[in-house]
Short mmCIF file of C-alpha atoms in Angstrom, two decimals:
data_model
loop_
_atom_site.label_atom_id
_atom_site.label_comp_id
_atom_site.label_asym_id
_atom_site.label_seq_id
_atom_site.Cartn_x
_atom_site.Cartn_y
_atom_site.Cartn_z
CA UNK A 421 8.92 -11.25 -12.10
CA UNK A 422 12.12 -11.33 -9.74
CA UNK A 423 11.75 -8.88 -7.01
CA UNK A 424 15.25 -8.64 -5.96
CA UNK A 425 16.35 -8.20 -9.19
CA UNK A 426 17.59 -5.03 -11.14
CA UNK A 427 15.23 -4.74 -14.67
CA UNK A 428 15.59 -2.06 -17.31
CA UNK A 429 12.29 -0.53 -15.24
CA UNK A 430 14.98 1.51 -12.83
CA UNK A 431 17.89 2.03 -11.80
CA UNK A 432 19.79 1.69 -8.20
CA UNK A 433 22.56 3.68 -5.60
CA UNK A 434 23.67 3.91 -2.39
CA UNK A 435 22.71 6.56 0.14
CA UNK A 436 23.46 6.59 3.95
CA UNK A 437 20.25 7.17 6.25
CA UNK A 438 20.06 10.04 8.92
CA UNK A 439 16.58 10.56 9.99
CA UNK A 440 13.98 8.16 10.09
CA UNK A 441 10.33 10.15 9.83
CA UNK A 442 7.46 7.16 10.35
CA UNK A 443 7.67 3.58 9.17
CA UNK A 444 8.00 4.39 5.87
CA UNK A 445 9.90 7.65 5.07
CA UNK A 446 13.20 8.65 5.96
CA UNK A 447 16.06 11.29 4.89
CA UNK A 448 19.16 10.96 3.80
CA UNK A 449 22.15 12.29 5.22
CA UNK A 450 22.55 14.54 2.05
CA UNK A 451 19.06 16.09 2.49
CA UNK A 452 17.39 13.32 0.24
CA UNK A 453 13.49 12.59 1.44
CA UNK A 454 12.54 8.98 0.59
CA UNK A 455 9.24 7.29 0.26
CA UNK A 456 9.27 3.62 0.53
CA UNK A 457 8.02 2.19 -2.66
CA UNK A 458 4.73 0.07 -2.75
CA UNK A 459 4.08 0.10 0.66
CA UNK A 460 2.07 1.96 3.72
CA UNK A 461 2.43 2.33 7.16
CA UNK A 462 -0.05 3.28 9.85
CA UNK A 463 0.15 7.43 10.05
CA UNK A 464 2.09 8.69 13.14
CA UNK A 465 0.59 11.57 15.00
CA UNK A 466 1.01 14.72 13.13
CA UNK A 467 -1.55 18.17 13.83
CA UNK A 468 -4.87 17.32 15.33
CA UNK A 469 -4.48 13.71 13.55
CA UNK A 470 -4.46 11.24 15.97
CA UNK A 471 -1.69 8.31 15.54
CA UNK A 472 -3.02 5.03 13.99
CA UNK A 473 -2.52 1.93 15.18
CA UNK A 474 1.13 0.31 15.32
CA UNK A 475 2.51 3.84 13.52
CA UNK A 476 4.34 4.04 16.93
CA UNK A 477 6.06 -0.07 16.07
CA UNK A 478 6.28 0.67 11.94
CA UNK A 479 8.76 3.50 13.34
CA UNK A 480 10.30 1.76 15.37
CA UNK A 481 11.16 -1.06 13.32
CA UNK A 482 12.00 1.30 10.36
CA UNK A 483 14.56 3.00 13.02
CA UNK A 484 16.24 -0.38 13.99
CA UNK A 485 16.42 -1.49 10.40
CA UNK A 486 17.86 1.70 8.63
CA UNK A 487 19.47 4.06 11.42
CA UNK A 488 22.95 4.93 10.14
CA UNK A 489 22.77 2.44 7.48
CA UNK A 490 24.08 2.73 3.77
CA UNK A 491 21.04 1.75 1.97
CA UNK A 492 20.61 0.92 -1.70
CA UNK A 493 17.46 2.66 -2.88
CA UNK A 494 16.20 0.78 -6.55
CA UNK A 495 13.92 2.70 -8.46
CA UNK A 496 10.86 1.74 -10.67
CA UNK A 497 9.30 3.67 -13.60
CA UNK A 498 8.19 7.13 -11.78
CA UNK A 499 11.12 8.32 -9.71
CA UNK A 500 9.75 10.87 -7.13
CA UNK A 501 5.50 11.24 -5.84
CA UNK A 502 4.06 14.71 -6.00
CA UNK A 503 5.21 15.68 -2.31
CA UNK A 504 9.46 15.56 -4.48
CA UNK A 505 9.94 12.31 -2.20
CA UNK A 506 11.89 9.99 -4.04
CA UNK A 507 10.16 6.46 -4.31
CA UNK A 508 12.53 3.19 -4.01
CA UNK A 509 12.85 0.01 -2.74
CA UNK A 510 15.28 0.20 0.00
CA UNK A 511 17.63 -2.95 0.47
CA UNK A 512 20.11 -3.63 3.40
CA UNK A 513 23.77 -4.41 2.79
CA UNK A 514 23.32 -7.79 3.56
CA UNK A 515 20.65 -8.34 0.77
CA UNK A 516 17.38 -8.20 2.93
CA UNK A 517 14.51 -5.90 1.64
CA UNK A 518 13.10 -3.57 3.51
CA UNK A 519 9.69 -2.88 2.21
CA UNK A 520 9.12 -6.63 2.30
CA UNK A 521 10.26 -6.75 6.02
CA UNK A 522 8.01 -3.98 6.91
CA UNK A 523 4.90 -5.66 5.16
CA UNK A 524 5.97 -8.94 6.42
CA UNK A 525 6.31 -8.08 9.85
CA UNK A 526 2.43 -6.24 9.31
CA UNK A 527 3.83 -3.12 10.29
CA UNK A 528 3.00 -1.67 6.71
CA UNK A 529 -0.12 -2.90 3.94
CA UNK A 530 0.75 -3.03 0.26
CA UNK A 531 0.14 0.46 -1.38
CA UNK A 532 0.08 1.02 -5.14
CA UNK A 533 -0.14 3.23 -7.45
CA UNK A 534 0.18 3.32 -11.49
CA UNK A 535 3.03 2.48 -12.89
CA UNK A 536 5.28 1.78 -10.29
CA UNK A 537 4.16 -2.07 -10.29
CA UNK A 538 7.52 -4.17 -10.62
CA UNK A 539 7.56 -5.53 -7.16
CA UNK A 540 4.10 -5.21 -5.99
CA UNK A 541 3.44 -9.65 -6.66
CA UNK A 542 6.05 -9.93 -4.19
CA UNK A 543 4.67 -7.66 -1.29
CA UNK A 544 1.09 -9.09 -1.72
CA UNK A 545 2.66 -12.69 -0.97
CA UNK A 546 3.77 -11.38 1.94
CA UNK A 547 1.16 -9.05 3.16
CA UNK A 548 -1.21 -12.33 2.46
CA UNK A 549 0.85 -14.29 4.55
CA UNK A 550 0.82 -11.54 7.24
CA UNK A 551 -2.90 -11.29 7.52
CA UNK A 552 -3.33 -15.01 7.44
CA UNK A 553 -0.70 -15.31 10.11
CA UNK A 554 -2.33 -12.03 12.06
CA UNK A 555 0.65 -10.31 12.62
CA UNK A 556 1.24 -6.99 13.98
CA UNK A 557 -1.58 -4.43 12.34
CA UNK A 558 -3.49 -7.21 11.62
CA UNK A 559 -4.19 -8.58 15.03
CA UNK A 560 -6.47 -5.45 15.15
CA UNK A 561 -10.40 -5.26 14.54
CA UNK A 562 -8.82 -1.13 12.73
CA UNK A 563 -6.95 -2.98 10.05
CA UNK A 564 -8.80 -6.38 9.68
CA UNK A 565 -10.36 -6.99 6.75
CA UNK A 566 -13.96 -6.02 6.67
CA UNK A 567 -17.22 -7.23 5.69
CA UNK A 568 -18.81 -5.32 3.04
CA UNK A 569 -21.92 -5.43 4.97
CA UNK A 570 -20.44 -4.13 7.81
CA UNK A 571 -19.10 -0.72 6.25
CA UNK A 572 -20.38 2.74 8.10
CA UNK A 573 -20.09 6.23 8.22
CA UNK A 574 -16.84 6.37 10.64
CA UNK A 575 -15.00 4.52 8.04
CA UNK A 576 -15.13 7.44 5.54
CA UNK A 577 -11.97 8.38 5.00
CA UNK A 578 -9.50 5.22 6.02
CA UNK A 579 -7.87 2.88 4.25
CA UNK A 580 -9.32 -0.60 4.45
CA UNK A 581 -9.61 -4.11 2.82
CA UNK A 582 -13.10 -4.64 2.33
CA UNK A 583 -15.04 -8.40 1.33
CA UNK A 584 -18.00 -8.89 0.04
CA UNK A 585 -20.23 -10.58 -3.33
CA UNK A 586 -20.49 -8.51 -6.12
CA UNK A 587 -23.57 -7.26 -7.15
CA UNK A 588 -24.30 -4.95 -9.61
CA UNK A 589 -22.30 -5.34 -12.70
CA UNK A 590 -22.16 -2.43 -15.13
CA UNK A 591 -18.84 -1.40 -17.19
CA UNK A 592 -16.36 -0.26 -14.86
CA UNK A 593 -18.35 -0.74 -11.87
CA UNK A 594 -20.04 -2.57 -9.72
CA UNK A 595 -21.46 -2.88 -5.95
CA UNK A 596 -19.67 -4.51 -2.76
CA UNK A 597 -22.34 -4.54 0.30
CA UNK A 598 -23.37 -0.92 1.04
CA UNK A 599 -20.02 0.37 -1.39
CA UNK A 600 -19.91 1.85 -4.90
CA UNK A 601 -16.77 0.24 -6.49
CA UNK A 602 -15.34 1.73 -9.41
CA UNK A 603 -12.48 2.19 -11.64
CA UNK A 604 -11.83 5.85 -12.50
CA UNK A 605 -11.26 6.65 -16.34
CA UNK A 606 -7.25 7.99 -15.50
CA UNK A 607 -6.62 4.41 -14.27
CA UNK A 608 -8.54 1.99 -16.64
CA UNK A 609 -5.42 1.79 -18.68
CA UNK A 610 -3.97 -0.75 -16.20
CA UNK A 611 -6.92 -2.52 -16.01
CA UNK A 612 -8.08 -5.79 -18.43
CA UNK A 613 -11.89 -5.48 -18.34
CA UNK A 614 -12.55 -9.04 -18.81
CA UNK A 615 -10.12 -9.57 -15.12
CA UNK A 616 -12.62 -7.52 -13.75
CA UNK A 617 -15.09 -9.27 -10.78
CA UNK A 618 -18.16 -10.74 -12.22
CA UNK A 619 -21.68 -10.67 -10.20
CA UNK A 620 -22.05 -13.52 -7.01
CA UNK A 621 -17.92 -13.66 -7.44
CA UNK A 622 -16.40 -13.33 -3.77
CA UNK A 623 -13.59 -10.81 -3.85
CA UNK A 624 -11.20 -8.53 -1.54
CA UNK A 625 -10.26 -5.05 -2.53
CA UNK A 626 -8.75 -2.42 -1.18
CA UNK A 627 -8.49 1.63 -1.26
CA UNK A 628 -10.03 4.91 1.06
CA UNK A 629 -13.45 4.74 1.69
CA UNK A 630 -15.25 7.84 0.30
CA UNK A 631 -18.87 9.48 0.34
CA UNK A 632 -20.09 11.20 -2.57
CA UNK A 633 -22.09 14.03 -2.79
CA UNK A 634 -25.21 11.96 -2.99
CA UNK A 635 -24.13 10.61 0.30
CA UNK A 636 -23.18 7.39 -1.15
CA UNK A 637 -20.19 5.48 0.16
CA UNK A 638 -17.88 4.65 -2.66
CA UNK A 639 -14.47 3.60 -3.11
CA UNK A 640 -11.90 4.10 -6.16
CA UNK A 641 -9.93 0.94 -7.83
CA UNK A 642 -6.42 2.80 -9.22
CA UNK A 643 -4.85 -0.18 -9.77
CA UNK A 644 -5.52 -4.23 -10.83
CA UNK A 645 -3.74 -4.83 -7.29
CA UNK A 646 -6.45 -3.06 -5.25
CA UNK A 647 -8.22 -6.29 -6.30
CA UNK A 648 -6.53 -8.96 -3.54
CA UNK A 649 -5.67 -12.24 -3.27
CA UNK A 650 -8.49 -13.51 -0.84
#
C-alpha cells in the first residue's frame, strides 16, 4: 500500500495552519481542530498532568514544520475522533509528510485505531527505524521498550511497548510476563486469529497499561498493529 498516495479510502484539501497546540494537534486558521492521523506525541503539560518527555521538542518541531503553512490534510475512512477533531495526514507543499517526520524524528510513536489503517505500514517502518536508531523519545529509559518482566505498578496508566514470551494461550488471549493481553470483542473484527502470537513466540506489543479490578495488570490489543515489528 502507497502511503503518499490518494486511494478511494479518503479524500484530501488544503487548509492554512494558525495555532499549533502540542506535537500533534493544531488549528486552522478557519477554526478547524486537527488531529494528526496514526500517530502520538508525548502529552504537554495540561492541569495537574505533568509534561512527558520530549512533549516540549514534538511541539516544537510541529511549530517549525507547520506555522503559517498551507497544509494538505488527506483523510482515511473515519473523518473526525470523538473530541470533533478532524483526523488527517498532513503533507507539506513540497511533498514531505508530516506524521512520518514526526515519528521519524521519535518525537511521536505510531498510534492506531480501527479503521483508519491506510498508512499505518508506513509509520511502523519508520518508528522501527527510530527506535533502532534511538532517536529522540527513544533515547529515554520512559519510552524504551520494556521487558515484560519488568512491568510495575507506576506504569498503570502509560503508554508503552512491552516484550516478552507468550505464555498462556487461550482464544483471544494470552499472558506477556506479569500482563494480561487481550483482544476486546469490539475489535476482533480486525484481527485474523490464526496471526495471533502462539505460546514461547517472542513478540512486541503495544497499548496503556491497565489494572483490573482483581488487581491484575492487563493491557487491551485494538488493533493487529499493536502487535510490532520486533
Amino acid at each position: 500500500m502507497q502511503a503518499g498516495t490518494l486511494s478511494v479510502v479518503g479524500q484530501s484539501r488544503w487548509v492554512q495552519v494558525a495555532y499549533v497546540f502540542d506535537g500533534d494537534t493544531f488549528r486552522t486558521r478557519g477554526g478547524e481542530k486537527v488531529r494528526l492521523l496514526g500517530i502520538n506525541s508525548p502529552e504537554i503539560a495540561h492541569g495537574k498532568q505533568a509534561a512527558q518527555l520530549y512533549s516540549e521538542q514534538a511541539k516544537r518541531q510541529l511549530k517549525a514544520l507547520l506555522s503559517n503553512q498551507l497544509v494538505q490534510l488527506r483523510l482515511d475512512r473515519e473523518k473526525r475522533d470523538k473530541y470533533g477533531r478532524t483526523l488527517a495526514q498532513v503533507y507539506l507543499r513540497d511533498g514531505r509528510w508530516v506524521n512520518e517526520i514526526m515519528v521519524r524524528e521519535g518525537l511521536a510513536h505510531v498510534y492506531t485505531f480501527a479503521p483508519n489503517f491506510y498508512w499505518t505500514d508506513a509509520l511502523l517502518k519508520s518508528e522501527l527505524a527510530a527506535r533502532n536508531e534511538m532517536r529522540g523519545m527513544w533515547k529515554s529509559t520512559r519510552w524504551r521498550v520494556l521487558d515484560a518482566s519488568d512491568v510495575k505498578n507506576h506504569h498503570i496508566g502509560q503508554f508503552h511497548l512491552v516484550r516478552g514470551y507468550v505464555d498462556g494461550v487461550r482464544p483471544w488471549r494470552f499472558r506477556l510476563g506479569k500482563l494480561s493481553i487481550s483482544v476486546p470483542r469490539v475489535a476482533r473484527q480486525w484481527f485474523v486469529p490464526s496471526d495471533l502470537p502462539k505460546a514461547g513466540q517472542k513478540v512486541t506489543i503495544a497499548g496503556v497499561i491497565r489494572m483490573s479490578s482483581m488487581g491484575n495488570l492487563y493491557l487491551s490489543l485494538h488493533s493487529p498493529y499493536d502487535l510490532r515489528p520486533k
